[in-house]
Amino acid sequence: MFDVIIVGGGAAGFYAAIQIAEKAPDLKIAIFERGKTVLSKVKVSGGGRCNVTHGEFSPHELVTNYPRGKKELLGPFHKHAPGDVMSFFEQRGISLKIEEDGRIFPVSDSSQTIIDCFIAETKRLGVKILKNSAVKRIQKSENGQGWQVTTMNRHYIGKKLLLATGSNPKIWNQLAEMGHTIIPPVPSLFTFNINDERIRGIQGISVDASVEIPPKKAFSSKVQIKLKSALKEEPILESEGSVLITHWGLSGPAILKLSAWGANILHGFNYQFRINVNWTPEYTTGSMENYLWKVKETETKKTILRTRAVEIPRRLWTNLVRESGIEKDLKWSDVTKEKLQKLALQLTACSFKVEGKSTFKEEFVTAGGVDLKEINFKTFASKLLPNIYFAGEIINVDAITGGFNFQNAWTGAYIASQAIAEDLR
Ligand SMILES: Cc1cc2nc3c(=O)[nH]c(=O)nc-3n(C[C@H](O)[C@H](O)[C@H](O)COP(=O)(O)OP(=O)(O)OC[C@H]3O[C@@H](n4cnc5c(N)ncnc54)[C@H](O)[C@@H]3O)c2cc1C
């Protein structure tokens, strides 16, 4: 019999075990892990560097990074935020660094540092770790005072259960059978597959741009004039930031943000949709047209292809000029209004057809999970099942890339562990 059984030896499970054991050292705590190794996602996280959290210390700002969980995490972030996570690691001898974009990593640039810390801490605190122990079934214990978990061939009883199984469908199915609502899981944080001449052969280029996904119906017609007027319709998704041109299409923070905020919508589109990129976000199509007219008047003798009129990488400029039907040697003085309009459109509302998605290797998550309405965010306890708690990706919370997904795991684990330890002490 254990006081606390934690199902899932990942980020949330380990963080919780350590916090419970520190607060209530006499409790018998076990982590059940289905794999032969623990913390496997931590290992590969952040490209092997583990982006532990983000240097955003205001809970109000922090929550804006969560497409799902924004409202619910505000209270919890007042109790346990990135500053607390930094203290947790630094008190355990791990130096951290905040990079320019706000992401926080161990100074070692190695996720193994974090894993070693978790393993050493659970060992020091006497937490039992059962590997190769997939929990197959969860049911009320016979005396009704706790929960029985069943692995391949054994039953165990815990007074309290913390479920930290990430995005494992089996546990979600089991919870659904027990009465919980599970929001259907869909991938989040992915890049867009685009096969298009304008970005072919120029991979590696990164541009500060604004991107938007217009309503689908706007693209049912191939007529460009219609397209232009359709752009006035409210986009269904939009974001700003770096757009990275890759071998397969588009990636970078602005695209990953769209993939997170649009996880459900884009899944509904079966990842077939259009995206408009404004490579020069300080201009609208109209103001770009005016600007290009001014360039035409001042740069009369120069060829358009060789005069990069805006601050975008030269190879991209070349491709967009070509796409506008502007010949190699055409001079500004000779360009027609129509061609300049086309160029303005390419620069400010460059429309691409997205045909599928690819995995972003540095970080990906699943949107969906236990319905947030059924969780008490003061304790991360189930509102339906007594003595069951949740932490991490198992709940319907996910974030954009940057360390926010781990922060959700740490905060949920911390709050659940305080509630569990206080109850059992
Ligand atoms: C490649 C990659 C890189 C990432 N990089 C980052 C990053 O740098 N920063 C960031 O913030 N986020 C990152 N993430 C997201 C982050 O890893 C997750 O949000 C986080 O791991 C969630 O923690 P968790 O404990 O809820 O789930 P997990 O870490 O997935 O742990 C769940 C554990 O439960 C175990 N389990 C599942 N079912 C059972 C069962 N029935 N019985 C027993 N055990 C079970 C699993 O084997 C697993 O070990 C990354 C994700 C990926 C895939």
Short mmCIF file of C-alpha atoms and ligand atoms in Angstrom, two decimals:
data_model
loop_
_atom_site.label_atom_id
_atom_site.label_comp_id
_atom_site.label_asym_id
_atom_site.label_seq_id
_atom_site.Cartn_x
_atom_site.Cartn_y
_atom_site.Cartn_z
CA MET A 1 0.00 0.00 0.00
CA PHE A 2 1.31 3.41 -0.98
CA ASP A 3 0.20 6.78 0.28
CA VAL A 4 0.61 8.24 -3.19
CA ILE A 5 0.81 6.51 -6.52
CA ILE A 6 1.97 8.68 -9.38
CA VAL A 7 1.20 7.21 -12.76
CA GLY A 8 3.70 8.46 -15.35
CA GLY A 9 7.44 8.96 -14.92
CA GLY A 10 7.69 12.11 -16.98
CA ALA A 11 8.21 15.77 -16.18
CA ALA A 12 5.05 16.24 -14.11
CA GLY A 13 5.35 12.89 -12.30
CA PHE A 14 8.91 13.47 -11.10
CA TYR A 15 8.40 17.11 -10.15
CA ALA A 16 5.35 16.12 -8.11
CA ALA A 17 7.06 13.18 -6.38
CA ILE A 18 9.91 15.40 -5.23
CA GLN A 19 7.60 18.14 -3.99
CA ILE A 20 5.35 15.71 -2.07
CA ALA A 21 8.31 13.93 -0.48
CA GLU A 22 9.88 17.22 0.58
CA LYS A 23 6.70 18.43 2.20
CA ALA A 24 5.72 15.13 3.82
CA PRO A 25 8.86 12.97 4.13
CA ASP A 26 7.07 10.08 5.84
CA LEU A 27 4.74 9.32 2.96
CA LYS A 28 5.25 6.22 0.84
CA ILE A 29 5.37 7.44 -2.74
CA ALA A 30 5.74 5.45 -5.95
CA ILE A 31 6.06 6.44 -9.59
CA PHE A 32 4.75 3.89 -12.08
CA GLU A 33 6.31 4.20 -15.53
CA ARG A 34 5.29 2.08 -18.46
CA GLY A 35 8.62 2.43 -20.28
CA LYS A 36 11.98 0.95 -19.44
CA THR A 37 13.32 4.46 -19.02
CA VAL A 38 11.83 7.47 -17.31
CA LEU A 39 11.79 11.09 -18.44
CA SER A 40 12.19 10.21 -22.10
CA LYS A 41 10.52 13.39 -23.35
CA VAL A 42 12.65 15.53 -21.08
CA LYS A 43 15.66 13.85 -22.68
CA VAL A 44 14.72 14.89 -26.23
CA SER A 45 13.17 18.20 -25.26
CA GLY A 46 14.38 21.48 -26.71
CA GLY A 47 16.55 19.67 -29.24
CA GLY A 48 18.31 17.82 -26.37
CA ARG A 49 18.88 21.05 -24.40
CA CYS A 50 15.59 21.03 -22.43
CA ASN A 51 13.86 24.38 -22.54
CA VAL A 52 12.68 24.13 -18.91
CA THR A 53 10.58 27.27 -18.76
CA HIS A 54 10.29 30.82 -20.07
CA GLY A 55 11.51 34.12 -18.65
CA GLU A 56 8.01 35.50 -18.32
CA PHE A 57 7.34 36.32 -14.70
CA SER A 58 3.96 38.01 -14.86
CA PRO A 59 1.13 35.43 -14.56
CA HIS A 60 -1.11 37.67 -16.67
CA GLU A 61 1.40 37.71 -19.51
CA LEU A 62 2.35 34.07 -19.03
CA VAL A 63 -1.17 32.77 -19.61
CA THR A 64 -1.38 34.46 -23.01
CA ASN A 65 0.88 31.70 -24.32
CA TYR A 66 -1.70 28.98 -23.71
CA PRO A 67 -4.30 28.43 -26.43
CA ARG A 68 -5.98 26.00 -24.07
CA GLY A 69 -5.76 26.72 -20.36
CA LYS A 70 -5.36 30.50 -20.51
CA LYS A 71 -8.16 31.24 -18.05
CA GLU A 72 -7.65 28.28 -15.76
CA LEU A 73 -3.89 28.67 -15.29
CA LEU A 74 -3.98 32.27 -14.08
CA GLY A 75 -4.63 31.30 -10.44
CA PRO A 76 -2.12 28.44 -10.47
CA PHE A 77 0.59 30.67 -11.97
CA HIS A 78 0.19 33.03 -9.05
CA LYS A 79 1.22 30.09 -6.85
CA HIS A 80 3.97 28.55 -8.95
CA ALA A 81 5.51 30.38 -11.87
CA PRO A 82 8.79 30.33 -13.84
CA GLY A 83 10.65 32.09 -10.99
CA ASP A 84 9.76 29.24 -8.64
CA VAL A 85 10.88 26.65 -11.17
CA MET A 86 14.18 28.46 -11.59
CA SER A 87 14.65 28.44 -7.80
CA PHE A 88 13.80 24.73 -7.69
CA PHE A 89 16.61 23.88 -10.10
CA GLU A 90 19.09 26.45 -8.84
CA GLN A 91 18.67 25.26 -5.24
CA ARG A 92 19.64 21.85 -6.54
CA GLY A 93 22.83 23.12 -8.09
CA ILE A 94 21.64 23.57 -11.67
CA SER A 95 22.58 26.90 -13.23
CA LEU A 96 20.10 28.19 -15.77
CA LYS A 97 20.33 30.83 -18.47
CA ILE A 98 17.70 32.97 -20.14
CA GLU A 99 18.25 33.29 -23.88
CA GLU A 100 17.44 36.41 -25.86
CA ASP A 101 14.01 35.15 -26.88
CA GLY A 102 13.10 34.35 -23.26
CA ARG A 103 13.63 30.59 -23.35
CA ILE A 104 15.34 29.17 -20.27
CA PHE A 105 17.83 26.30 -20.51
CA PRO A 106 20.34 24.68 -18.18
CA VAL A 107 23.74 26.32 -18.67
CA SER A 108 25.04 22.85 -19.56
CA ASP A 109 22.79 22.91 -22.67
CA SER A 110 22.01 19.30 -21.86
CA SER A 111 18.69 17.80 -20.82
CA GLN A 112 20.64 15.09 -19.01
CA THR A 113 21.42 17.67 -16.29
CA ILE A 114 17.71 17.92 -15.53
CA ILE A 115 17.23 14.15 -15.63
CA ASP A 116 20.21 13.56 -13.32
CA CYS A 117 18.74 16.07 -10.86
CA PHE A 118 15.33 14.35 -10.84
CA ILE A 119 16.83 10.87 -10.43
CA ALA A 120 19.16 11.97 -7.62
CA GLU A 121 16.37 13.81 -5.80
CA THR A 122 13.85 10.95 -5.94
CA LYS A 123 16.58 8.60 -4.71
CA ARG A 124 17.51 10.92 -1.83
CA LEU A 125 13.86 11.27 -0.83
CA GLY A 126 13.09 7.54 -1.03
CA VAL A 127 10.55 7.67 -3.87
CA LYS A 128 10.05 4.21 -5.34
CA ILE A 129 10.30 4.06 -9.12
CA LEU A 130 8.68 1.11 -10.86
CA LYS A 131 9.71 0.94 -14.50
CA ASN A 132 8.14 -1.38 -17.08
CA SER A 133 4.95 -0.93 -15.09
CA ALA A 134 2.21 0.26 -17.39
CA VAL A 135 -0.98 0.92 -15.48
CA LYS A 136 -3.73 -0.95 -17.29
CA ARG A 137 -6.62 -0.35 -14.98
CA ILE A 138 -7.70 2.04 -12.25
CA GLN A 139 -10.55 1.20 -9.90
CA LYS A 140 -11.75 1.98 -6.41
CA SER A 141 -9.96 -0.16 -3.80
CA GLU A 142 -12.09 -2.71 -1.98
CA ASN A 143 -12.25 -0.78 1.28
CA GLY A 144 -13.24 2.26 -0.79
CA GLN A 145 -10.49 4.35 0.82
CA GLY A 146 -8.22 4.70 -2.12
CA TRP A 147 -7.50 3.51 -5.61
CA GLN A 148 -6.27 0.22 -6.95
CA VAL A 149 -4.03 0.35 -9.98
CA THR A 150 -3.37 -2.77 -11.97
CA THR A 151 -0.24 -3.35 -14.02
CA MET A 152 0.37 -6.37 -16.25
CA ASN A 153 0.31 -8.82 -13.38
CA ARG A 154 -0.06 -7.01 -10.07
CA HIS A 155 -2.44 -4.81 -8.11
CA TYR A 156 -1.29 -1.89 -5.98
CA ILE A 157 -3.26 0.38 -3.73
CA GLY A 158 -2.69 4.08 -3.19
CA LYS A 159 -4.58 6.45 -0.92
CA LYS A 160 -4.17 9.11 -3.53
CA LEU A 161 -3.50 8.90 -7.24
CA LEU A 162 -1.76 11.52 -9.35
CA LEU A 163 -2.23 10.89 -13.04
CA ALA A 164 0.64 12.34 -15.06
CA THR A 165 0.54 10.12 -18.12
CA GLY A 166 0.93 12.85 -20.73
CA SER A 167 -1.03 12.22 -23.89
CA ASN A 168 -1.63 8.49 -23.48
CA PRO A 169 -4.98 7.55 -25.09
CA LYS A 170 -5.39 4.43 -22.93
CA ILE A 171 -5.56 6.40 -19.71
CA TRP A 172 -7.91 8.92 -21.33
CA ASN A 173 -10.19 6.05 -22.37
CA GLN A 174 -10.12 4.68 -18.87
CA LEU A 175 -10.97 8.10 -17.43
CA ALA A 176 -13.82 8.45 -19.92
CA GLU A 177 -15.19 5.14 -18.65
CA MET A 178 -14.94 6.54 -15.13
CA GLY A 179 -17.08 9.53 -16.11
CA HIS A 180 -14.58 12.20 -17.19
CA THR A 181 -15.03 14.13 -20.41
CA ILE A 182 -12.00 13.86 -22.66
CA ILE A 183 -11.55 16.60 -25.25
CA PRO A 184 -10.44 14.75 -28.41
CA PRO A 185 -6.67 14.96 -28.84
CA VAL A 186 -5.17 16.71 -31.87
CA PRO A 187 -1.53 17.60 -32.56
CA SER A 188 -0.22 21.07 -31.83
CA LEU A 189 3.09 22.75 -32.73
CA PHE A 190 3.75 21.67 -36.29
CA THR A 191 5.14 23.23 -39.44
CA PHE A 192 3.28 23.75 -42.72
CA ASN A 193 4.03 21.75 -45.87
CA ILE A 194 4.07 23.96 -48.95
CA ASN A 195 5.27 23.07 -52.41
CA ASP A 196 5.72 26.40 -54.17
CA GLU A 197 8.24 27.94 -56.57
CA ARG A 198 8.48 31.13 -54.51
CA ILE A 199 10.13 29.37 -51.57
CA ARG A 200 11.93 26.61 -53.44
CA GLY A 201 15.70 26.54 -53.08
CA ILE A 202 15.84 29.32 -50.49
CA GLN A 203 15.54 27.25 -47.32
CA GLY A 204 17.16 28.68 -44.22
CA ILE A 205 15.89 32.21 -44.88
CA SER A 206 14.09 33.76 -41.92
CA VAL A 207 11.94 36.90 -42.21
CA ASP A 208 10.02 38.91 -39.62
CA ALA A 209 6.56 38.68 -41.09
CA SER A 210 2.88 38.63 -40.24
CA VAL A 211 0.85 35.59 -41.23
CA GLU A 212 -2.84 34.89 -41.38
CA ILE A 213 -5.18 32.11 -42.32
CA PRO A 214 -8.21 33.59 -44.05
CA PRO A 215 -11.64 31.98 -44.02
CA LYS A 216 -11.68 29.00 -46.36
CA LYS A 217 -14.43 30.22 -48.64
CA ALA A 218 -12.34 33.22 -49.62
CA PHE A 219 -10.17 30.92 -51.67
CA SER A 220 -12.80 29.03 -53.55
CA SER A 221 -12.21 31.31 -56.53
CA LYS A 222 -8.97 31.53 -58.45
CA VAL A 223 -9.61 35.12 -59.55
CA GLN A 224 -7.07 37.40 -57.99
CA ILE A 225 -9.27 40.46 -57.71
CA LYS A 226 -11.69 38.43 -55.67
CA LEU A 227 -8.81 37.27 -53.55
CA LYS A 228 -7.80 40.85 -52.88
CA SER A 229 -11.22 41.87 -51.72
CA ALA A 230 -11.58 38.65 -49.75
CA LEU A 231 -8.53 39.67 -47.75
CA LYS A 232 -10.63 42.35 -46.12
CA GLU A 233 -12.55 39.59 -44.38
CA GLU A 234 -11.41 38.89 -40.83
CA PRO A 235 -8.73 36.21 -40.82
CA ILE A 236 -9.59 33.23 -38.66
CA LEU A 237 -6.06 33.03 -37.31
CA GLU A 238 -3.15 35.44 -37.38
CA SER A 239 0.25 35.90 -35.82
CA GLU A 240 3.53 37.75 -36.16
CA GLY A 241 7.17 36.89 -35.75
CA SER A 242 9.92 35.03 -37.53
CA VAL A 243 8.89 32.90 -40.48
CA LEU A 244 11.51 30.36 -41.48
CA ILE A 245 11.58 28.94 -45.01
CA THR A 246 12.44 25.23 -44.89
CA HIS A 247 12.87 22.41 -47.41
CA TRP A 248 9.25 21.44 -46.88
CA GLY A 249 7.48 24.73 -46.45
CA LEU A 250 7.22 27.25 -43.64
CA SER A 251 8.24 27.04 -39.98
CA GLY A 252 9.50 29.45 -37.31
CA PRO A 253 7.78 31.00 -34.28
CA ALA A 254 5.01 32.77 -36.24
CA ILE A 255 3.98 29.52 -37.95
CA LEU A 256 4.22 27.45 -34.76
CA LYS A 257 1.98 29.96 -33.01
CA LEU A 258 -0.63 29.56 -35.76
CA SER A 259 -0.39 25.78 -35.44
CA ALA A 260 -1.00 25.97 -31.69
CA TRP A 261 -3.84 28.48 -31.72
CA GLY A 262 -5.36 26.79 -34.74
CA ALA A 263 -4.75 23.18 -33.63
CA ASN A 264 -8.44 22.27 -33.76
CA ILE A 265 -9.42 24.40 -36.75
CA LEU A 266 -6.51 23.17 -38.87
CA HIS A 267 -7.25 19.58 -37.89
CA GLY A 268 -10.80 20.24 -39.09
CA PHE A 269 -9.34 21.43 -42.43
CA ASN A 270 -7.40 18.16 -42.62
CA TYR A 271 -4.32 20.42 -42.83
CA GLN A 272 -5.36 21.67 -46.29
CA PHE A 273 -5.77 25.43 -46.26
CA ARG A 274 -4.27 28.71 -47.44
CA ILE A 275 -1.98 31.07 -45.62
CA ASN A 276 -1.19 34.70 -46.43
CA VAL A 277 2.26 35.99 -45.55
CA ASN A 278 3.02 39.67 -45.31
CA TRP A 279 6.80 39.73 -45.70
CA THR A 280 6.81 43.47 -44.92
CA PRO A 281 4.35 43.82 -42.02
CA GLU A 282 4.89 47.56 -41.75
CA TYR A 283 3.04 47.89 -45.09
CA THR A 284 -0.48 47.04 -46.23
CA THR A 285 -1.05 46.08 -49.86
CA GLY A 286 -2.25 49.62 -50.55
CA SER A 287 0.63 51.41 -48.83
CA MET A 288 3.10 49.04 -50.54
CA GLU A 289 1.62 49.94 -53.92
CA ASN A 290 2.13 53.66 -53.12
CA TYR A 291 5.65 52.99 -51.94
CA LEU A 292 6.54 51.02 -55.09
CA TRP A 293 5.21 53.91 -57.19
CA LYS A 294 7.64 56.22 -55.40
CA VAL A 295 10.48 53.80 -56.07
CA LYS A 296 9.44 53.71 -59.73
CA GLU A 297 9.70 57.49 -59.87
CA THR A 298 13.11 57.71 -58.22
CA GLU A 299 14.92 54.59 -59.45
CA THR A 300 13.84 54.90 -63.11
CA LYS A 301 17.06 53.56 -64.71
CA LYS A 302 17.57 50.56 -62.43
CA THR A 303 16.23 47.07 -63.04
CA ILE A 304 13.59 45.94 -60.56
CA LEU A 305 15.17 42.54 -59.94
CA ARG A 306 18.44 44.11 -58.87
CA THR A 307 16.95 46.89 -56.73
CA ARG A 308 15.79 45.33 -53.52
CA ALA A 309 13.23 47.97 -52.59
CA VAL A 310 12.30 46.45 -49.21
CA GLU A 311 14.21 44.89 -46.33
CA ILE A 312 13.76 41.24 -47.19
CA PRO A 313 16.46 38.73 -48.14
CA ARG A 314 17.59 39.18 -51.73
CA ARG A 315 16.73 35.63 -52.84
CA LEU A 316 13.17 36.02 -51.61
CA TRP A 317 12.89 39.40 -53.36
CA THR A 318 14.09 37.76 -56.59
CA ASN A 319 11.47 35.01 -56.34
CA LEU A 320 8.63 37.41 -55.57
CA VAL A 321 9.60 39.76 -58.41
CA ARG A 322 9.62 36.79 -60.82
CA GLU A 323 6.27 35.58 -59.55
CA SER A 324 4.81 39.02 -60.31
CA GLY A 325 5.59 38.48 -64.00
CA ILE A 326 8.37 41.07 -63.95
CA GLU A 327 11.04 40.20 -66.51
CA LYS A 328 14.70 39.94 -65.54
CA ASP A 329 15.78 43.19 -67.21
CA LEU A 330 12.65 45.26 -66.72
CA LYS A 331 13.47 48.76 -65.48
CA TRP A 332 11.38 50.62 -62.92
CA SER A 333 10.55 53.26 -65.53
CA ASP A 334 8.95 50.63 -67.79
CA VAL A 335 6.94 48.65 -65.27
CA THR A 336 3.15 48.70 -65.65
CA LYS A 337 0.72 49.53 -62.88
CA GLU A 338 -0.62 45.99 -63.04
CA LYS A 339 2.80 44.45 -62.44
CA LEU A 340 3.51 46.75 -59.52
CA GLN A 341 0.16 45.80 -58.03
CA LYS A 342 1.07 42.15 -58.37
CA LEU A 343 4.42 42.77 -56.69
CA ALA A 344 2.72 44.66 -53.85
CA LEU A 345 0.41 41.70 -53.39
CA GLN A 346 3.31 39.21 -53.37
CA LEU A 347 5.10 41.28 -50.72
CA THR A 348 2.15 41.89 -48.43
CA ALA A 349 -0.40 39.13 -49.07
CA CYS A 350 1.67 36.28 -50.45
CA SER A 351 -0.81 33.45 -50.59
CA PHE A 352 0.39 29.83 -50.26
CA LYS A 353 -1.47 26.56 -50.41
CA VAL A 354 -0.68 24.40 -47.38
CA GLU A 355 -0.89 20.69 -48.05
CA GLY A 356 -0.23 18.89 -44.81
CA LYS A 357 1.98 19.32 -41.78
CA SER A 358 5.36 18.13 -40.50
CA THR A 359 6.60 17.55 -36.99
CA PHE A 360 8.57 20.35 -35.41
CA LYS A 361 11.45 18.34 -33.98
CA GLU A 362 12.34 20.63 -31.09
CA GLU A 363 8.96 20.48 -29.36
CA PHE A 364 5.51 19.15 -29.99
CA VAL A 365 2.47 18.52 -27.87
CA THR A 366 -1.07 17.27 -27.99
CA ALA A 367 -4.03 19.58 -27.54
CA GLY A 368 -6.98 17.92 -25.85
CA GLY A 369 -7.27 15.81 -22.72
CA VAL A 370 -9.23 15.92 -19.49
CA ASP A 371 -11.86 18.65 -19.72
CA LEU A 372 -10.75 21.63 -17.64
CA LYS A 373 -14.26 22.11 -16.28
CA GLU A 374 -13.85 18.85 -14.39
CA ILE A 375 -10.68 19.89 -12.56
CA ASN A 376 -10.40 21.98 -9.41
CA PHE A 377 -7.55 24.35 -10.21
CA LYS A 378 -6.91 25.12 -6.53
CA THR A 379 -5.67 21.54 -6.08
CA PHE A 380 -5.58 20.00 -9.58
CA ALA A 381 -7.95 17.36 -8.19
CA SER A 382 -10.67 15.70 -10.21
CA LYS A 383 -14.07 17.18 -9.43
CA LEU A 384 -15.62 13.80 -10.15
CA LEU A 385 -13.31 11.21 -8.63
CA PRO A 386 -12.18 11.65 -5.02
CA ASN A 387 -8.43 11.50 -4.36
CA ILE A 388 -7.47 11.59 -8.01
CA TYR A 389 -5.29 14.46 -9.23
CA PHE A 390 -3.91 15.44 -12.63
CA ALA A 391 -0.78 17.22 -13.83
CA GLY A 392 0.88 17.92 -17.16
CA GLU A 393 -0.23 17.16 -20.67
CA ILE A 394 -3.01 14.78 -19.57
CA ILE A 395 -5.28 17.81 -19.10
CA ASN A 396 -6.62 19.94 -21.92
CA VAL A 397 -3.81 22.49 -21.67
CA ASP A 398 -1.10 23.18 -24.19
CA ALA A 399 1.07 26.11 -25.11
CA ILE A 400 3.09 27.63 -27.88
CA THR A 401 6.75 26.66 -28.06
CA GLY A 402 9.23 28.24 -25.65
CA GLY A 403 9.18 26.32 -22.35
CA PHE A 404 5.51 26.96 -21.57
CA ASN A 405 4.48 23.32 -21.90
CA PHE A 406 6.91 22.25 -19.20
CA GLN A 407 5.74 25.17 -17.08
CA ASN A 408 2.22 23.75 -17.18
CA ALA A 409 3.61 20.39 -16.03
CA TRP A 410 5.65 21.95 -13.18
CA THR A 411 2.82 24.19 -11.95
CA GLY A 412 0.17 21.46 -11.99
CA ALA A 413 2.56 19.02 -10.32
CA TYR A 414 3.48 21.54 -7.62
CA ILE A 415 -0.09 22.49 -6.76
CA ALA A 416 -1.34 18.90 -6.76
CA SER A 417 1.59 17.83 -4.61
CA GLN A 418 0.93 20.53 -1.98
CA ALA A 419 -2.72 19.49 -1.79
CA ILE A 420 -1.87 15.79 -1.57
CA ALA A 421 0.83 16.27 1.08
CA GLU A 422 -1.39 18.53 3.20
CA ASP A 423 -4.25 16.04 3.10
CA LEU A 424 -2.11 13.07 4.07
CA ARG A 425 0.19 14.66 6.64
C1 LIG B 1 10.38 16.24 -29.02
C2 LIG B 1 9.74 17.08 -27.93
C3 LIG B 1 10.44 18.15 -27.42
C4 LIG B 1 9.84 18.96 -26.43
N1 LIG B 1 10.55 20.02 -25.95
C5 LIG B 1 9.99 20.82 -25.02
C6 LIG B 1 10.70 21.91 -24.47
O1 LIG B 1 11.90 22.12 -24.75
N2 LIG B 1 10.06 22.73 -23.58
C7 LIG B 1 8.76 22.51 -23.20
O2 LIG B 1 8.22 23.28 -22.40
N3 LIG B 1 8.08 21.44 -23.66
C8 LIG B 1 8.66 20.60 -24.54
N4 LIG B 1 7.96 19.52 -25.03
C9 LIG B 1 6.65 19.26 -24.45
C10 LIG B 1 6.87 18.57 -23.10
O3 LIG B 1 7.79 17.51 -23.29
C11 LIG B 1 5.58 18.03 -22.53
O4 LIG B 1 4.66 19.08 -22.41
C12 LIG B 1 5.83 17.44 -21.14
O5 LIG B 1 6.76 16.38 -21.26
C13 LIG B 1 4.55 16.95 -20.50
O6 LIG B 1 4.92 16.32 -19.31
P1 LIG B 1 4.02 15.16 -18.71
O7 LIG B 1 4.73 14.71 -17.50
O8 LIG B 1 2.64 15.59 -18.64
O9 LIG B 1 4.06 14.03 -19.83
P2 LIG B 1 5.26 13.15 -20.35
O10 LIG B 1 6.54 13.86 -20.21
O11 LIG B 1 4.83 12.69 -21.68
O12 LIG B 1 5.30 11.92 -19.35
C14 LIG B 1 4.27 10.98 -19.27
C15 LIG B 1 4.87 9.68 -18.83
O13 LIG B 1 3.82 8.79 -18.49
C16 LIG B 1 4.15 7.50 -18.95
N5 LIG B 1 2.90 6.75 -19.08
C17 LIG B 1 1.91 6.96 -19.97
N6 LIG B 1 0.93 6.08 -19.78
C18 LIG B 1 1.28 5.30 -18.74
C19 LIG B 1 0.66 4.21 -18.08
N7 LIG B 1 -0.50 3.74 -18.44
N8 LIG B 1 1.32 3.63 -17.05
C20 LIG B 1 2.51 4.11 -16.65
N9 LIG B 1 3.16 5.12 -17.26
C21 LIG B 1 2.53 5.72 -18.29
C22 LIG B 1 4.86 7.79 -20.27
O14 LIG B 1 5.64 6.69 -20.66
C23 LIG B 1 5.69 9.00 -19.90
O15 LIG B 1 6.94 8.66 -19.38
C24 LIG B 1 8.54 18.68 -25.98
C25 LIG B 1 7.86 17.58 -26.49
C26 LIG B 1 8.45 16.79 -27.44
C27 LIG B 1 7.70 15.60 -27.97
#
